[in-house]
Coordinates of C-alpha atoms and ligand atoms in Angstrom, one line a residue:
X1 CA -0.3 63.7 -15.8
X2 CA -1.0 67.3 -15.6
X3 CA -1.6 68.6 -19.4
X4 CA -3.6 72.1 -19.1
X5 CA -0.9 74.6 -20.2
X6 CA -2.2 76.6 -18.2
X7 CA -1.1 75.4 -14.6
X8 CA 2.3 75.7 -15.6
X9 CA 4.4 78.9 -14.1
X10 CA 4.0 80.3 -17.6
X11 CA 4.1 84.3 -18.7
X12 CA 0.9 85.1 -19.5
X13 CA 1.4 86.3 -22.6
X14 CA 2.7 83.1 -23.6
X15 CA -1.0 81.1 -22.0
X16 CA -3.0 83.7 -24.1
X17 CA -1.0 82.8 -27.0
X18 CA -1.6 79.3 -27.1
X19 CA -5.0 79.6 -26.4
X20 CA -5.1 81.9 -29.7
X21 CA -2.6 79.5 -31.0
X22 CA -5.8 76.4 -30.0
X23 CA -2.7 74.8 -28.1
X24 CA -5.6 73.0 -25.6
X25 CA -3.9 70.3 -24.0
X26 CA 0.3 69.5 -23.9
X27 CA 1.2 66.7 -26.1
X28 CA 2.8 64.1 -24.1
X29 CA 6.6 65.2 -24.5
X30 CA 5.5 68.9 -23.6
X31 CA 3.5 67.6 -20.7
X32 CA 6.3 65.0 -19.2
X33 CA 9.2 67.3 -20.3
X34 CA 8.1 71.2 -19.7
X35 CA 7.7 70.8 -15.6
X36 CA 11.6 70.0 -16.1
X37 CA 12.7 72.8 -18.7
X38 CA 10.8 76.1 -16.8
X39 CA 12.9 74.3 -13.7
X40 CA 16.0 75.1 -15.4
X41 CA 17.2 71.2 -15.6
X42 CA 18.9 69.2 -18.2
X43 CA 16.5 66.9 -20.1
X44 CA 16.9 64.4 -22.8
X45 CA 13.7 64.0 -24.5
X46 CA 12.9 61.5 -26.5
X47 CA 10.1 61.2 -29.1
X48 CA 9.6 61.0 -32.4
X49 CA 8.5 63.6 -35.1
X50 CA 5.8 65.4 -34.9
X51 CA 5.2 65.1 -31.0
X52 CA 5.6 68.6 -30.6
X53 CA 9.1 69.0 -29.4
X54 CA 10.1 72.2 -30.3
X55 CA 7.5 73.9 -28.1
X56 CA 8.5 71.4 -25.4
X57 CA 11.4 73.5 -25.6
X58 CA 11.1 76.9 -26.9
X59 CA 8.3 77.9 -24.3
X60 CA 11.2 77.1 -21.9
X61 CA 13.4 79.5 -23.3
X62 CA 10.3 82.4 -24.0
X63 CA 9.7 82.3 -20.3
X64 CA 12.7 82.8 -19.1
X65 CA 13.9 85.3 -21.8
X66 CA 14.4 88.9 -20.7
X67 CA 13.6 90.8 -23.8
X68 CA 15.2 94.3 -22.0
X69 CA 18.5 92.5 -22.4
X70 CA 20.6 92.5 -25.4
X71 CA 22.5 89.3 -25.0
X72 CA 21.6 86.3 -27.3
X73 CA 19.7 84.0 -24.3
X74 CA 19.8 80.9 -26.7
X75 CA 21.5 78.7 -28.6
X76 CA 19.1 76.0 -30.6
X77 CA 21.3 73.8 -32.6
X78 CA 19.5 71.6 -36.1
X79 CA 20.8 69.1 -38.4
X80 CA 19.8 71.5 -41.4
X81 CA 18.8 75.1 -42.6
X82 CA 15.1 73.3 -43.0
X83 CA 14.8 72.2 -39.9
X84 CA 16.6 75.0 -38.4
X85 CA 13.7 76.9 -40.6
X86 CA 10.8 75.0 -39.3
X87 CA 12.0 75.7 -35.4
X88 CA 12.6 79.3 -35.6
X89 CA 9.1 80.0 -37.2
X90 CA 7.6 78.2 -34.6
X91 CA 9.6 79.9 -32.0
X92 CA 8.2 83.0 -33.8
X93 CA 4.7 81.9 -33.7
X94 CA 5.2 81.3 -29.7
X95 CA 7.0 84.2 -29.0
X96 CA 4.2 86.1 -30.5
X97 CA 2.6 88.4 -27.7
X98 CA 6.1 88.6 -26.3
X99 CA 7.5 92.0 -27.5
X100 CA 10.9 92.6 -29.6
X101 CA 11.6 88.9 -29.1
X102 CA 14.4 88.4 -31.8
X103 CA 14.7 85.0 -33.6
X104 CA 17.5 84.6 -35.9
X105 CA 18.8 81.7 -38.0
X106 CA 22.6 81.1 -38.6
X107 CA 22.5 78.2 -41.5
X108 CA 24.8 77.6 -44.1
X109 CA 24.3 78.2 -47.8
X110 CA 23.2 82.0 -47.2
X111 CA 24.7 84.9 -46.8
X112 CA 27.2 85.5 -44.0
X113 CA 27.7 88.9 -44.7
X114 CA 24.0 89.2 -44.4
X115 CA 24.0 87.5 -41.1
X116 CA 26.8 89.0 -39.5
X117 CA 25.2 92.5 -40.1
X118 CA 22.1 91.3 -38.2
X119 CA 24.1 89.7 -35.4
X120 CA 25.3 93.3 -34.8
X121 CA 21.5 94.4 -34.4
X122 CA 21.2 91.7 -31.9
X123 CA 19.3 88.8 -31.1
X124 CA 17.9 86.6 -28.3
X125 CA 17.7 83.3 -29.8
X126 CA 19.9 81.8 -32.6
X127 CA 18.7 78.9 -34.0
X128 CA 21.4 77.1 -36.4
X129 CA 23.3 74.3 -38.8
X130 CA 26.4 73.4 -36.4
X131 CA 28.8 74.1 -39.5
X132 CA 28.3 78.2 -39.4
X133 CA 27.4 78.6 -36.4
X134 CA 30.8 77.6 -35.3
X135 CA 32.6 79.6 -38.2
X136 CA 30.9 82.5 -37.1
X137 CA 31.9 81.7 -33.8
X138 CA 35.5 80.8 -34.8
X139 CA 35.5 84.8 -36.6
X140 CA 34.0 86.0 -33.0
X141 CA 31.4 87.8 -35.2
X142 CA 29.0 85.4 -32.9
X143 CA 29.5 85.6 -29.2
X144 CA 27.3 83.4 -27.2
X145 CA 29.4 83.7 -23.7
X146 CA 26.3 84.6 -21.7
X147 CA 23.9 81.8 -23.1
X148 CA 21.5 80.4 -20.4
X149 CA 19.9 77.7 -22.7
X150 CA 21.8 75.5 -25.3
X151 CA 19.5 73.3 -27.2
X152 CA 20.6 70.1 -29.2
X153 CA 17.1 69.1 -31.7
X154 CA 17.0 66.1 -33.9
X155 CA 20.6 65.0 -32.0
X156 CA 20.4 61.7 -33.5
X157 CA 20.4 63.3 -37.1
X158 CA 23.1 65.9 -36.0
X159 CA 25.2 62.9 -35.1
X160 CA 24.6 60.7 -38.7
X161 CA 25.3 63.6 -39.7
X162 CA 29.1 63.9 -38.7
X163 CA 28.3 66.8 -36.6
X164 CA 29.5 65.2 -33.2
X165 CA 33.2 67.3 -33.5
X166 CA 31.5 71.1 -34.0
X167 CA 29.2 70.3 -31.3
X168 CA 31.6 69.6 -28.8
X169 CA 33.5 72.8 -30.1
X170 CA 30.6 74.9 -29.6
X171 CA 30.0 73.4 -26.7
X172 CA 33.5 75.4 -25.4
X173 CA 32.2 79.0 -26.2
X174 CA 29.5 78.2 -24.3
X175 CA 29.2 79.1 -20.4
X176 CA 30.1 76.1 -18.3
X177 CA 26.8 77.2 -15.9
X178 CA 24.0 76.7 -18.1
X179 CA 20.7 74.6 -19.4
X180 CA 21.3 71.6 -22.1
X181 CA 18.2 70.0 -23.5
X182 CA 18.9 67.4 -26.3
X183 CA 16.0 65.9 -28.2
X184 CA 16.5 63.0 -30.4
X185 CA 13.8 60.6 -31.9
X186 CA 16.2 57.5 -31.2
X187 CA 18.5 57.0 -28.2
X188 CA 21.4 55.3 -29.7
X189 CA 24.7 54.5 -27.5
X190 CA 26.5 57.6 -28.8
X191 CA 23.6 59.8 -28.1
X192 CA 23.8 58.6 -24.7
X193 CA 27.4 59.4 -24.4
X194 CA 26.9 63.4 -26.2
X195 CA 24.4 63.5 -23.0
X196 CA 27.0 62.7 -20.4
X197 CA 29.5 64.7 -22.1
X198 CA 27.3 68.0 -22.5
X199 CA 24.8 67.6 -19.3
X200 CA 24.7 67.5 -16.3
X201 CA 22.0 65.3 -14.2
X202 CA 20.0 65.5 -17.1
X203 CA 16.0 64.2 -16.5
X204 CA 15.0 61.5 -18.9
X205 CA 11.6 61.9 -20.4
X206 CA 10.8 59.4 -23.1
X207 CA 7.7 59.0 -25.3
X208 CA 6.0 55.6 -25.5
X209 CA 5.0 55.2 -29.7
X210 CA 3.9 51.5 -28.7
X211 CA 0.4 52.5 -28.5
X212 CA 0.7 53.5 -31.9
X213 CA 2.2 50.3 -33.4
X214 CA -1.3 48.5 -33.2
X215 CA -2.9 51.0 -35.6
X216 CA -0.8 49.7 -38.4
X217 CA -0.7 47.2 -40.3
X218 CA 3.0 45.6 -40.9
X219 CA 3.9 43.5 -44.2
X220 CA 6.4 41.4 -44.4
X221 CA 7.6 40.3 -48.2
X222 CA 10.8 38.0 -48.5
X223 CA 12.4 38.4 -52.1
X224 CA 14.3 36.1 -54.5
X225 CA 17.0 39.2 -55.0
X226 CA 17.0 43.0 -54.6
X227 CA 16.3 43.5 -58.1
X228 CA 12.6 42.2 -57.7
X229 CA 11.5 44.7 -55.3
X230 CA 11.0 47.4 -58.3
X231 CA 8.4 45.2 -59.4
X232 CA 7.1 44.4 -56.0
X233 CA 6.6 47.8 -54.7
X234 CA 4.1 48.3 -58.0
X235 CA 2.6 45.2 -56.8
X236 CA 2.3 46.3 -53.6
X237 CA 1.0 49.8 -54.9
X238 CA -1.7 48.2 -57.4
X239 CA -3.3 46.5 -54.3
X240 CA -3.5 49.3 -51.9
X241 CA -3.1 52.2 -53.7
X242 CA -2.1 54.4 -51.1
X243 CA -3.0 57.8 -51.9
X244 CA 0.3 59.8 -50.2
X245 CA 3.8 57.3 -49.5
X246 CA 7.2 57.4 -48.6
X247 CA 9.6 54.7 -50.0
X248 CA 13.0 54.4 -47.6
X249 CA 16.2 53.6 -49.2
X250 CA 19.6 52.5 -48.1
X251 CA 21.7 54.9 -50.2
X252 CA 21.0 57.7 -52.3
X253 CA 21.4 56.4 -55.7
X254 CA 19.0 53.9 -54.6
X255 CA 16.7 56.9 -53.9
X256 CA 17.0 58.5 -57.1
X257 CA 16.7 55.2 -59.4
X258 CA 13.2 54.4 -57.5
X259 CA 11.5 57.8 -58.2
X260 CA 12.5 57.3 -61.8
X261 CA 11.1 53.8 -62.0
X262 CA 8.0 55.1 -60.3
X263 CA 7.6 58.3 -62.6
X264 CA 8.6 55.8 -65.7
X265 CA 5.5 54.2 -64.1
X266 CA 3.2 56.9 -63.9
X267 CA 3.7 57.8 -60.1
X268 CA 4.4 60.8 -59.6
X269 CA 7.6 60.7 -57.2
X270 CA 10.4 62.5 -55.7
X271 CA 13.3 61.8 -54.2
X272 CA 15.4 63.4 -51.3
X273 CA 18.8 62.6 -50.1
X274 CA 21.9 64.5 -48.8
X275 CA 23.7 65.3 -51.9
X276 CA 20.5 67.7 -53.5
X277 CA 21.1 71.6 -53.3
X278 CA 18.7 72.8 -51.1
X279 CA 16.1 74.8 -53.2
X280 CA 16.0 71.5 -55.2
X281 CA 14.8 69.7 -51.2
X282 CA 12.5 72.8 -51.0
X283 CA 10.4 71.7 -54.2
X284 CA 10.4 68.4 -53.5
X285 CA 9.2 68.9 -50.1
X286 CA 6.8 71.3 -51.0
X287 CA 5.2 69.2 -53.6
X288 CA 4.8 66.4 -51.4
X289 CA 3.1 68.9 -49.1
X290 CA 1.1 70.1 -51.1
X291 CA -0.4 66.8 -52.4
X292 CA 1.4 67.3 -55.8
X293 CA 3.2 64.1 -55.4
X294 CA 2.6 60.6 -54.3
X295 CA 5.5 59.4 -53.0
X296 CA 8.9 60.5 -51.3
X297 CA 11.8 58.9 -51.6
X298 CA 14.0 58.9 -49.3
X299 CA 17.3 58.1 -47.1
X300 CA 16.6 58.1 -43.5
X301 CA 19.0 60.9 -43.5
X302 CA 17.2 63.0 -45.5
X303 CA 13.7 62.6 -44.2
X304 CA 14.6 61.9 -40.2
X305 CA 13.1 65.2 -38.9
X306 CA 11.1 66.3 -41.4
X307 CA 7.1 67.1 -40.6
X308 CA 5.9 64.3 -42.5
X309 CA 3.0 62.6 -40.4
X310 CA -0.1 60.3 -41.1
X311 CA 0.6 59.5 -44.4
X312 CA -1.3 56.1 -45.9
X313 CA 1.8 54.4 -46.3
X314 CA 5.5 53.6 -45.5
X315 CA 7.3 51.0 -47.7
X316 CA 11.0 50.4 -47.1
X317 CA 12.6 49.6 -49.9
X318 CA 15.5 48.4 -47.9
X319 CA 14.9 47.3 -44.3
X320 CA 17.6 48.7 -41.8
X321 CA 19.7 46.7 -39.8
X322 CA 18.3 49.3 -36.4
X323 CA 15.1 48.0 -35.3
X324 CA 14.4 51.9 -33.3
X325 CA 15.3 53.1 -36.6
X326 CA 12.5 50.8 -38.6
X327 CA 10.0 51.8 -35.8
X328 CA 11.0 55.6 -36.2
X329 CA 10.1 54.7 -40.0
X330 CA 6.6 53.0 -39.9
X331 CA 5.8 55.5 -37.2
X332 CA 5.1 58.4 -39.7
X333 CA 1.9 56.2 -41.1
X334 CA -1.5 55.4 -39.3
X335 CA -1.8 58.6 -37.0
X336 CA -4.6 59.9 -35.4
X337 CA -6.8 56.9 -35.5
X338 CA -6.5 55.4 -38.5
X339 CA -4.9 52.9 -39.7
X340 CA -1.8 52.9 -41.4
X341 CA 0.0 50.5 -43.9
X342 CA 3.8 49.4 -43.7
X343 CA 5.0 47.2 -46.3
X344 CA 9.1 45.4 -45.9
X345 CA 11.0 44.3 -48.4
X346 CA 13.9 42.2 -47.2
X347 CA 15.5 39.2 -48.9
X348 CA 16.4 36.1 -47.6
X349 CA 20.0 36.6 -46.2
X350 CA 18.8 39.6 -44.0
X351 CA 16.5 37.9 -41.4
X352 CA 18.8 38.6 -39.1
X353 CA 17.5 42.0 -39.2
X354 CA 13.6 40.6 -39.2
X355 CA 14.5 39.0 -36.4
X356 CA 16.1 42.3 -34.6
X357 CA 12.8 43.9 -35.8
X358 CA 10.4 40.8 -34.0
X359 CA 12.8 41.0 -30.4
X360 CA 12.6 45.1 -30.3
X361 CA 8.9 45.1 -31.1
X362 CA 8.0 42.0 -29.2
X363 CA 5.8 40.8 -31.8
X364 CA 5.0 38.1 -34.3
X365 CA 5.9 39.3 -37.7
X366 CA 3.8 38.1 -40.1
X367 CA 5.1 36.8 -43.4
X368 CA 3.1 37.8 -46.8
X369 CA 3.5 35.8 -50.2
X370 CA 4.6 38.9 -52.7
X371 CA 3.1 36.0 -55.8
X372 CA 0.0 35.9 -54.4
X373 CA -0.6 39.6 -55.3
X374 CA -2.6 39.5 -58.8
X375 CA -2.0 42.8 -61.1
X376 CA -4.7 43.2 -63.3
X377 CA -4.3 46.8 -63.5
X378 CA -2.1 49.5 -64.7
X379 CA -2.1 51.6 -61.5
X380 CA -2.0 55.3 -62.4
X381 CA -2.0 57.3 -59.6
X382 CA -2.6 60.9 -60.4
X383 CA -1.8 63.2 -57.0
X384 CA -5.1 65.8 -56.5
X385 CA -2.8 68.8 -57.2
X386 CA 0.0 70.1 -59.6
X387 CA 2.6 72.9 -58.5
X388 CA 3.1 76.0 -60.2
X389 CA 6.0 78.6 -59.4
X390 CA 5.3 82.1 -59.8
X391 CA 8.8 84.4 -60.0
X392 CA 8.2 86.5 -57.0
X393 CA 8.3 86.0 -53.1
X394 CA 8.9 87.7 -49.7
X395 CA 11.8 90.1 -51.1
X396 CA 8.8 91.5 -53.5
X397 CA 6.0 91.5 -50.4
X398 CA 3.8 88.7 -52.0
X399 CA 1.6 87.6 -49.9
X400 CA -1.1 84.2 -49.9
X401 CA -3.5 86.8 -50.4
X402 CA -2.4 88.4 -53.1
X403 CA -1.7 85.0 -55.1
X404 CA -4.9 83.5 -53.9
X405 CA -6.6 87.0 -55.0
X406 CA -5.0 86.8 -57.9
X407 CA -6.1 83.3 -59.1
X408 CA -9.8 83.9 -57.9
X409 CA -9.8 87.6 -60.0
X410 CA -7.5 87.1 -62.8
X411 CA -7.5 83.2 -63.1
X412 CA -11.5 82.9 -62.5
X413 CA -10.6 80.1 -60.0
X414 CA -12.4 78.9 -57.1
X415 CA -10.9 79.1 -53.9
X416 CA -11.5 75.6 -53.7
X417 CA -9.0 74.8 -56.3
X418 CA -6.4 76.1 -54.7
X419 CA -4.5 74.5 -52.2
X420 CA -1.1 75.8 -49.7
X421 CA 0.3 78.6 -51.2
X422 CA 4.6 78.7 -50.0
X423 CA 6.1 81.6 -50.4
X424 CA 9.9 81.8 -50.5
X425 CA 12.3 84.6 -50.7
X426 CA 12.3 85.0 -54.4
X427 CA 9.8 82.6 -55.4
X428 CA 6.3 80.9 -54.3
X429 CA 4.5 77.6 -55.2
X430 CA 1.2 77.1 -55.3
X431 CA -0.9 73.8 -55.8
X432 CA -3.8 74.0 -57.6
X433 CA -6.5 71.3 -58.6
X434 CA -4.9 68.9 -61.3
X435 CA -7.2 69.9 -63.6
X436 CA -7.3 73.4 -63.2
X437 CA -3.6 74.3 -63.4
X438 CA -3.5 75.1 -67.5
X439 CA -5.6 77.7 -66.9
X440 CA -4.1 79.3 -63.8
X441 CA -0.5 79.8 -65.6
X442 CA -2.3 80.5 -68.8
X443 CA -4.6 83.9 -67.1
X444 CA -1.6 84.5 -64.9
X445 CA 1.0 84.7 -67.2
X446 CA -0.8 87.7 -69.2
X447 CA -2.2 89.3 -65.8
X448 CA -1.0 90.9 -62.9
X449 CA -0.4 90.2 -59.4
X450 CA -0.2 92.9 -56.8
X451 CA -0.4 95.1 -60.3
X452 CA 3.0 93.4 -61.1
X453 CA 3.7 90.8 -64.4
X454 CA 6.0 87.9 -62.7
X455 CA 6.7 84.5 -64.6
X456 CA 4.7 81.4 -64.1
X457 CA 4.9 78.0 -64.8
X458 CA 4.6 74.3 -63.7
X459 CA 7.2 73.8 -61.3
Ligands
ADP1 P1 8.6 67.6 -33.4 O1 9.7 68.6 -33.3 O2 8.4 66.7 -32.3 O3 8.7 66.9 -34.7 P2 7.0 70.0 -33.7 O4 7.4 70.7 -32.6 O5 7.5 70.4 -35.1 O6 7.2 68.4 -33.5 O7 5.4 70.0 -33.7 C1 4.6 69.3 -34.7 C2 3.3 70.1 -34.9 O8 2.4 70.1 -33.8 C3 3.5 71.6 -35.2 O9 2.8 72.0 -36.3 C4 3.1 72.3 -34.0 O10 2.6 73.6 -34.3 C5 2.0 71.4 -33.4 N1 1.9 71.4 -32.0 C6 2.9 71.4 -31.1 N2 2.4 71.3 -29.8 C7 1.0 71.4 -29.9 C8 0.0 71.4 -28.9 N3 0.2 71.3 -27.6 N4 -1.3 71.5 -29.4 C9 -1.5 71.5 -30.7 N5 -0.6 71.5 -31.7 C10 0.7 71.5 -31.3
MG2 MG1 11.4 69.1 -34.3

């Protein structure tokens, strides 16, 4: 398999990029799937998070982009306004050497004033939620009649998601002549179907994560009832002590009462579901980021997507009745060579879904005795880093710099202490060293930044 960039039919702008970019070699999903896309075919690609699927198809649609035209060339349809986020900036990042290359994200829960008033500037790639991309469509503020590319990313998601309807309805406004590429981490029966319905002779280019199976290590704990497992997963904590988590849960209530028991417990946890506003998912991700928390919890929902890789451990708190979907899950620990640890709870009326899990993975699943783990020890895990908010973002030009400046001058900080610095539109959030954020917000909040006061605190 061929995985040089650059003996693809690529613009050059787009080979210098990446080699500025230290894009060296394809992943396997760009290097099986790109030949196909700069052809102009149908794909369905499947892999999971974190294989690098958004450049497997963006760099399709850069290359083939005429920036001289004013028509919007692409459509790039995501499950949600993060996602959607996360795709468009690394469209941007691409598209860099490219000139007037206009990205543009049509999400709910902004503005559509805002949005329609840029639509009218043009654009040449939309990336977007389903739900407003089809309002906007519906209002014929958004015309896409002369797209060439329509992208479906994280279709699986779209699909839990109760997207299936607007898809197929945006599908209509689309031309009939064009290039579909649907990604999706699993391949479940309806996913096959949206395929047929939306492509034509689409080329199949699927990821193997087996490889990746052997580099961690699966536990197995059968349970008396499913109230035990709160005391279980401290068990299981005190005796590995993973340093960064994520806890899967079946429902979102079941979400939120496990990050209170754990914070009750002196873990610092968080927990994601569908029903949280977004600025409330934007703290929680960016403190488990950042390394300000230890564990996520969350629904499969919430976290299917999300770039959320070689953590130490996966524990689900509630084993699914989808084997693909319990691979998908054990697949964000051990990466990159090391190895990773997945613990299951299940009790005893759900083997039928160990047993799903031992046929799809073809492997012996090994039992473990949750009474034979001694606790001799409180376990306090204290993350590395603490958050702090300051009251300004992009809308007032704050940059890293200027926050990192400012902590270094004002705060007498070490750049060391300091860790990813996100800044959003109207706010940022910084982690710094656990035990050197009192005095960042207590210099900061009587100094300056970029010669401006803003508020501070713990966020
Ligand atoms: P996916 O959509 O499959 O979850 P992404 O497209 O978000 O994955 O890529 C995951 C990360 O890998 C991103 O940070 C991206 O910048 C990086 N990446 C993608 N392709 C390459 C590559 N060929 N070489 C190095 N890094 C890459
Ligand atoms: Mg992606």
């Amino acid at each position: 398999m061929e995985t040089k960039f650059e003996n693809l039919e690529l613009k050059s702008e787009l080979l210098t990029n990446l080699k500025e970019l230290k894009y060296e070699t394809m992943t396997p999903i760009q290097a099986q799937g790109l030949p196909f896309v700069l052809d102009g075919r149908d794909v369905i690609g499947r892999a999971k998070t974190g294989s690098g699927k958004t450049a497997a198809f963006a760099l399709g649609i850069l290359n083939s982009l005429d920036t001289g035209s004013q028509n919007i060339h692409s459509l790039v349809l995501c499950p949600t306004r993060e996602l959607a986020d996360q795709v468009a900036t690394e469209t941007r990042k691409l598209a860099r050497m490219l000139k007037n290359v206009k990205v543009m994200t049509i999400c709910g829960g902004t503005s559509e004033y805002h949005q329609e008033k840029s639509l009218s500037h043009g654009a040449h790639i939309i990336v977007g939620t389903p739900g407003r991309v089809l309002r906007l469509l519906k209002k014929k503020t958004l015309n896409l009649s002369l797209v060439n590319t329509f992208v479906l990313d994280e279709a699986d998601r779209m699909l839990d998601m109760g997207f299936h309807d607007d898809i197929m309805h945006i599908a209509t406004y689309l031309p009939k002549v064009r290039q579909t590429l649907l990604f999706s981490a699993t391949y479940p029966e309806d996913i096959q179907k949206l395929g047929e319905k939306v492509q034509k002779d689409a080329e199949h280019v699927k990821v193997d994560t087996d490889h990746e199976e052997n580099t961690i290590s699966q536990m197995f704990f059968e349970l008396q009832s499913h109230k035990d497992k709160n005391d279980a997963v401290l068990k299981i904590l005190d005796k590995y002590r993973p340093d960064r988590f994520i806890i899967f849960c079946k429902t979102k209530i079941i979400t939120d009462q496990v990050a209170a028991f754990l914070n009750k417990n002196g873990i610092y946890a968080g927990s994601i579901h569908g029903d949280l506003m977004q600025n409330e998912r934007t703290v929680v991700m960016t403190m488990f980021a950042n390394r300000s928390l230890s564990a996520l919890v969350a629904t499969d929902v919430a976290a299917r997507g999300l770039d959320i890789q070689g953590l130490a451990a996966v524990i689900n708190y509630d084993l699914p009745s989808d084997p693909e979907v319990y691979v998908h899950r054990v697949g964000r620990t051990g990466r990159a060579g090391e190895t990773g640890l997945a613990f299951s709870l299940y009790v005893e009326q759900e083997h039928g879904k160990l047993d799903a899990i031992e046929d799809y993975s073809n492997k012996n699943i090994k039992i473990e005795d949750i009474s034979a783990i001694e606790v001799d020890s409180q376990y306090d895990l204290i993350p590395e880093m603490k958050t702090m908010y300051i009251s300004g973002g992009k809308k007032d030009k704050l940059r890293p710099g200027d926050i990192l400046g400012a902590l270094v001058n004002e705060a007498k900080l070490e750049s060391a202490d300091v860790g990813d610095i996100n800044i959003m539109n109207v706010l940022s959030y910084v982690a710094i060293k656990e035990d050197k954020i009192e005095q960042a917000i207590s210099k900061l909040r009587n100094g300056r930044i970029k010669n401006r006061r803003f508020r501070v605190g713990h966020a």
